[in-house]
Each structure stands twice: as C-alpha cells, then as structure tokens.
Coordinates of C-alpha atoms in Angstrom, one line a residue:
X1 CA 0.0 0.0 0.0
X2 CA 1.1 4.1 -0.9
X3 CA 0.3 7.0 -0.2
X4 CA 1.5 10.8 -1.0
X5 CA 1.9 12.9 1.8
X6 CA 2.5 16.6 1.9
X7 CA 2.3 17.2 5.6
X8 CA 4.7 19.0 7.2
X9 CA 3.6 18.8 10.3
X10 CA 2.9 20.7 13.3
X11 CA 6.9 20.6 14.7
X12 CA 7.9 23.1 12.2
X13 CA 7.7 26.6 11.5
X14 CA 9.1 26.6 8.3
X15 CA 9.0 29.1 5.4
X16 CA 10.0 26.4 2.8
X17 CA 7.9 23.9 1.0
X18 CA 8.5 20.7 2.2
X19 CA 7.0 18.3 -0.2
X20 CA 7.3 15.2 1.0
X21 CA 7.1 12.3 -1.2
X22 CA 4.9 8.9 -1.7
X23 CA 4.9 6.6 2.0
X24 CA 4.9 3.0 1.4
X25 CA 3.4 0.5 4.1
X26 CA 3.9 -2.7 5.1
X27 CA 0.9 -4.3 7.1
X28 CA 1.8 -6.9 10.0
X29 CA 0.7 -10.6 9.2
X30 CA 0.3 -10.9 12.6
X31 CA -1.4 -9.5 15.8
X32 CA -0.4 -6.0 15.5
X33 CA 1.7 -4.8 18.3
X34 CA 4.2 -2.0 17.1
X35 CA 4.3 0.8 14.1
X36 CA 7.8 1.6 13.0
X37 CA 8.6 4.4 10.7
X38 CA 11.4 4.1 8.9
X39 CA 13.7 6.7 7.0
X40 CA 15.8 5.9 3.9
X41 CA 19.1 7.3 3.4
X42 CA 19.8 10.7 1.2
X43 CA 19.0 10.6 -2.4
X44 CA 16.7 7.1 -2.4
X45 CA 13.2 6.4 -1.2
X46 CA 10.5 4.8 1.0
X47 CA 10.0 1.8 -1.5
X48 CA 13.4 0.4 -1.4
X49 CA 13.1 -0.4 2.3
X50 CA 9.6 -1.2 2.4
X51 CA 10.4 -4.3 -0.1
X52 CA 13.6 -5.2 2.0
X53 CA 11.1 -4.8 5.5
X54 CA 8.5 -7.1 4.2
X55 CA 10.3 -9.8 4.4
X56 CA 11.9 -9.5 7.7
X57 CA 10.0 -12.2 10.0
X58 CA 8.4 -9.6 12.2
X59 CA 5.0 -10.4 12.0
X60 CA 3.7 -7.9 14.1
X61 CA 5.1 -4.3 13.0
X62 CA 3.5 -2.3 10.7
X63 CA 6.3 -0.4 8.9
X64 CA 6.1 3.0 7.2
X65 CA 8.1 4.0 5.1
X66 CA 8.2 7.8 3.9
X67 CA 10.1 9.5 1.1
X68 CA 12.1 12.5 2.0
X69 CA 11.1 15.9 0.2
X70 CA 13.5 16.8 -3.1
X71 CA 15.3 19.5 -2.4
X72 CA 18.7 21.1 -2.8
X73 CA 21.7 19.5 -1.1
X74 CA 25.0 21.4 -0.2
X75 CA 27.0 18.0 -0.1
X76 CA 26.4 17.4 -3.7
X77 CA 26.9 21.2 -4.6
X78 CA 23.2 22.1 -4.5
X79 CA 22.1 19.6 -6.6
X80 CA 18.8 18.4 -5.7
X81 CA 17.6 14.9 -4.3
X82 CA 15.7 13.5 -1.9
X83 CA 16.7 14.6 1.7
X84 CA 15.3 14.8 5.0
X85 CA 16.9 17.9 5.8
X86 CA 20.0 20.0 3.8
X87 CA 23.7 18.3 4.7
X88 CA 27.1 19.4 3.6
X89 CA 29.0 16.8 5.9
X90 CA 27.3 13.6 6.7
X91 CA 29.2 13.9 10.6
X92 CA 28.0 15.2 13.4
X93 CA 30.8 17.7 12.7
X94 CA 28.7 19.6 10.0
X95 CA 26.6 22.1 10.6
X96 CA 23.1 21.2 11.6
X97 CA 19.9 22.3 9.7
X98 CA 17.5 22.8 12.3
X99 CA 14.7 23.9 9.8
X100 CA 15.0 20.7 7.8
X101 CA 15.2 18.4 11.2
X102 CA 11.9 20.0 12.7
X103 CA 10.6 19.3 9.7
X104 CA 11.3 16.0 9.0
X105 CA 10.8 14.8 12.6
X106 CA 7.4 16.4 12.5
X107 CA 6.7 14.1 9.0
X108 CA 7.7 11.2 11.4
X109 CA 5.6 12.1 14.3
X110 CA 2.6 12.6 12.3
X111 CA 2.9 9.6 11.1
X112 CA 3.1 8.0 14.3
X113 CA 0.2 10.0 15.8
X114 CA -2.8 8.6 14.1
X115 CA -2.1 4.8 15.6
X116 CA -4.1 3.1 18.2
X117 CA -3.2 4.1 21.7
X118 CA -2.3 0.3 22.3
X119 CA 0.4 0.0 19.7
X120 CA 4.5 0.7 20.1
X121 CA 6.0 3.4 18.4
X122 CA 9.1 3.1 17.2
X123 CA 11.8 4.8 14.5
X124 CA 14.2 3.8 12.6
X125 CA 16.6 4.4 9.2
X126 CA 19.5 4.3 7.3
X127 CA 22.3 6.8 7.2
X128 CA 20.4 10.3 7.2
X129 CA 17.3 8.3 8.1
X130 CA 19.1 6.9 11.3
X131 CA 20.5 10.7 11.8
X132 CA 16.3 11.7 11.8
X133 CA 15.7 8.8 13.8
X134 CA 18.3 10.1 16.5
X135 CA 17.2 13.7 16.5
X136 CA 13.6 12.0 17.1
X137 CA 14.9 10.8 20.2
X138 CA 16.4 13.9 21.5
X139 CA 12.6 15.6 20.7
X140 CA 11.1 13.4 22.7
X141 CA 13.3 13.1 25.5
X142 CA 13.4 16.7 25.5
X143 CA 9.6 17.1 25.1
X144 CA 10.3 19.6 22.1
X145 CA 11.7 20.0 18.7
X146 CA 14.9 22.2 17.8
X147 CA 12.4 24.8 17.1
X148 CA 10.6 25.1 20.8
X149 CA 7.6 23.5 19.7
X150 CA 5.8 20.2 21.8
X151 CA 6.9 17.0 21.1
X152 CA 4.2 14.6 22.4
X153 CA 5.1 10.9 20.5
X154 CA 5.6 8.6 23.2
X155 CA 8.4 6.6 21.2
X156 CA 9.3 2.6 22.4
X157 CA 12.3 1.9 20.0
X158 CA 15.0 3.9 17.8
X159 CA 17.4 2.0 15.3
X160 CA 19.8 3.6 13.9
X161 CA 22.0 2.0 10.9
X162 CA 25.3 3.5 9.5
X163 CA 24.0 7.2 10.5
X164 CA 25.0 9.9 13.4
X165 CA 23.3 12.3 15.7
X166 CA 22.6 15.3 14.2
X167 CA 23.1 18.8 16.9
X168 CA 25.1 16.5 19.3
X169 CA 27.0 19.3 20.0
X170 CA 24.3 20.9 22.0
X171 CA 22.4 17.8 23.5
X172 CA 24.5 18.3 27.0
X173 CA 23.9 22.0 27.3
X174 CA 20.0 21.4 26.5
X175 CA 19.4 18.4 28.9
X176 CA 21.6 19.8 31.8
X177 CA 18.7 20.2 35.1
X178 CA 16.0 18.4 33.1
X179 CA 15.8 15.9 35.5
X180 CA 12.9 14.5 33.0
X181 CA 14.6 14.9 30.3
X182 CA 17.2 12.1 31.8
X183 CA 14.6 10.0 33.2
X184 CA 13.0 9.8 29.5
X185 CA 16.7 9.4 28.2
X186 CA 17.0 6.5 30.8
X187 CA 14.0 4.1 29.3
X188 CA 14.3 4.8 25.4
X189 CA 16.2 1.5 24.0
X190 CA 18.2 2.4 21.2
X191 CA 19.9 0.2 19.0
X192 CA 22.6 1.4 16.3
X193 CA 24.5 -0.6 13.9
X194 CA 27.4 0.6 12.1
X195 CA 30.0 -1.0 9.3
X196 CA 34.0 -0.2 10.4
X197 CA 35.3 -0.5 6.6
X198 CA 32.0 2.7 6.1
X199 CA 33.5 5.2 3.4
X200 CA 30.5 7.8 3.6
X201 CA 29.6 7.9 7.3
X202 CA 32.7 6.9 8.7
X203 CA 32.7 4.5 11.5
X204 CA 34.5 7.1 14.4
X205 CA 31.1 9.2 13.7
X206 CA 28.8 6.1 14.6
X207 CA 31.0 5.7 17.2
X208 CA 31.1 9.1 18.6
X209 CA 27.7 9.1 18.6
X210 CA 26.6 6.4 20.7
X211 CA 29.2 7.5 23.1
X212 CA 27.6 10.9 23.0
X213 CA 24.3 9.6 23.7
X214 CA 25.2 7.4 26.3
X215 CA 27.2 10.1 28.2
X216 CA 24.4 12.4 28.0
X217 CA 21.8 9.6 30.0
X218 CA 21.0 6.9 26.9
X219 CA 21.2 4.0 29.7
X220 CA 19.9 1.0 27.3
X221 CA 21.5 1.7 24.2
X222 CA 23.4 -1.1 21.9
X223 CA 26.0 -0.4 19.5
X224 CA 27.3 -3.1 17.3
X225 CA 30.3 -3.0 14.8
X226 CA 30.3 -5.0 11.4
X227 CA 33.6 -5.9 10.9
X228 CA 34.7 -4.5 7.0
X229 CA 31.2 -3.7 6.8
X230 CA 30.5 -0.7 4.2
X231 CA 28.0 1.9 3.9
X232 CA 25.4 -0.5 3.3
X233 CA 23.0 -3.6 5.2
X234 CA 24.4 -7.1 5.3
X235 CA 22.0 -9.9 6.7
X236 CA 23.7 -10.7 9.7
X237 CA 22.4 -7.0 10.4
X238 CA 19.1 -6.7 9.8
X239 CA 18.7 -10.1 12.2
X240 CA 20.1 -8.1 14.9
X241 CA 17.7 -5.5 14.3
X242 CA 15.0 -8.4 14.4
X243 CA 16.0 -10.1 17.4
X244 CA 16.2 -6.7 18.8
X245 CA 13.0 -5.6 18.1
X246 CA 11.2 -9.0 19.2
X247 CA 13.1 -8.4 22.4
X248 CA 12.4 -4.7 23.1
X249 CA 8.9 -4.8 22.0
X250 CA 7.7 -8.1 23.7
X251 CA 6.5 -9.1 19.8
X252 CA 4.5 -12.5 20.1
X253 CA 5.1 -13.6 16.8
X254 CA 2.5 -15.1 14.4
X255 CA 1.0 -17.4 17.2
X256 CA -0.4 -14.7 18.9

C-alpha cells in the first residue's frame, strides 16, 4: 500500500515547501503490536526499504516508510535529491539544519500520531534516516523539537543503521537540570548498527555518537560494529535488528 503525503507537520515553523514524497506500508501478518517508521538514506526512497522490511519475520510491525522531500543538497553542490533535511557533511561535525530536522521529525511524528493508543512506536533508518531517527529521540526526551515547539510521540524503539546524531553538539547543554529529560533518556532502547570499513559515514562518527548519547543519559543503548562492513546492510544486520526488536517490544510472533 502508498500513499503521498504533503504534511509537514505541526513541529515546524518553516517558510519552505517541504513536499514530501509517496509513504509506502507494510501491514503486520500478525497480531499488531508495534508501528515503525522508517527513514531511507539521502537521495533514495520509501519503496526500497519497504520491499527489503516485508520480508523480515516480524510479523507484528506495521512499517512506514516515507520519502524525503527533493530538495537542494549542499553536499552534492546544491544539486537536488531527496533529503530529510539540507547536509554538507554527513558527521555530526557539519553544521546542523534545524529547519530541515523539525521538519522531517514532525513528518515522522505525524505519522506516528494517528495509531491506536495500544500500539508501540518506534523509529528507525539508514544513514540520514538513522541521523532523523536520533534527532527523534532527543525531541522526545526533550519534550520539544529544535524549534521550541511540543513534542508529544511517546516513542518505544529507535534504530539507527550507519548514521549519526545530528546537533550533538548541543544535546548536554539542553538536557543539563532536566531531570525528566534524563529520566525519558533512561527508558528509550536504542539500538545502532554501524559497518568499520564505512567510506561515507565513517565508522568514528557512529562511534562518537553512541558514546555521546550514552554520556548524556542513553542508559539502554546497543552499538554493534560489522567488521569490514561498508555503507550499506548485510544480513547478519538486519537479524540483529529483528532479534532486537522482538526483544524490546515483547513481539508475540505469528502465534499470537
């Protein structure tokens, strides 16, 4: 199943167009317990995961998968593609487009917002997907987006694969005397996955990342190295991020 969307949502305040492109789902076979959204990486699109997530044995997640708006990209020279937000270094060294974050993350939580009240939310992505998926988690722990405005998704699981956390640079500053903001920090599993032999989001920026996040409260997070791993999925992967999932989740499976 598709569907266009050209929400952008209420997290932003943005003077841009943000078209965003089709979202592909993927309905659960099984009972459904959990709703993932989950972001491609820069210049692809929602249907190339949502083929590779339908056949992950996860029988009760219902994955969505939205494509990023088209858009210029400073990385490529301005050319345009599709990108969650605008990128000239994929680090968490380069500068950090707030505008394009908000927006993106409130695409993601708009899409979360409409599921039952009884069902796990959860995001997850590839490269810049995985960097939207981060900066989700800092919203919510936070309880806003980098713009000020509510954050009110209750998220249950972030996975983040070959990517890094975009405005780590001033996560410590914002959460210092939030004693919420740590205890939400606390009880958000996180799960990130990153290739050492990666030649477009180096490894040492995974890597950096998770240790950021960890030191700033991230108490159940799991980082896992693929040795001579690229920029790119192998299937020993994606079964962690299965066996992850089930665990996290509490997924029964198709005998439920």
């Amino acid at each position: 199943m598709s569907y266009g969307s050209t929400t952008m949502g209420s997290g932003s305040q943005s003077r841009r167009p943000f078209e965003f492109g089709r979202t592909h789902v993927v309905r659960p076979k099984g009972k459904h317990q959990a709703t993932i959204v989950w972001l491609h990486g820069l210049s692809d699109k929602g249907s190339s995961w949502s083929q590779l997530l339908e056949t992950l044995p996860l029988p009760n997640i219902k994955w969505i998968c939205p494509t990023a708006p088209t858009r210029p990209v400073a990385i490529f020279g301005g050319y345009p593609c599709t990108a969650w937000f605008d990128v000239g270094d994929l680090s968490e060294d380069g500068p950090d487009d707030l505008e394009g974050l908000d927006a993106s993350a409130a695409h993601v939580a708009n899409l979360l917002s409409t599921e039952p009240a009884d069902i796990k939310l959860g995001i997850g992505g590839f490269s810049m997907g995985a960097a939207i998926a981060l900066y989700s988690a800092t919203c919510r722990i936070l309880g806003q987006y980098g713009n000020g405005n509510p954050y009110s998704v209750n998220l249950s699981a972030i996975v983040g694969l070959s990517g890094w956390l975009p405005c780590s640079r001033t996560l410590k500053s914002r959460m210092e005397g939030s004693r919420e903001a740590t205890r939400r920090a606390a009880s958000l599993p996180i799960l990130l996955c990153h290739g050492s032999g990666d030649d477009v989001v180096a490894y040492k920026h995974g890597e950096r990342s998770a240790q950021m996040l960890n030191s700033v409260g991230f108490r159940d997070l799991t980082f896992r190295c693929y040795n001579g791993v690229g920029h790119y999925t192998v299937p020993e992967e994606m079964d962690e991020v299965r066996n992850w999932l089930t665990a996290r989740l509490e997924l029964e499976g198709l005998q439920a």
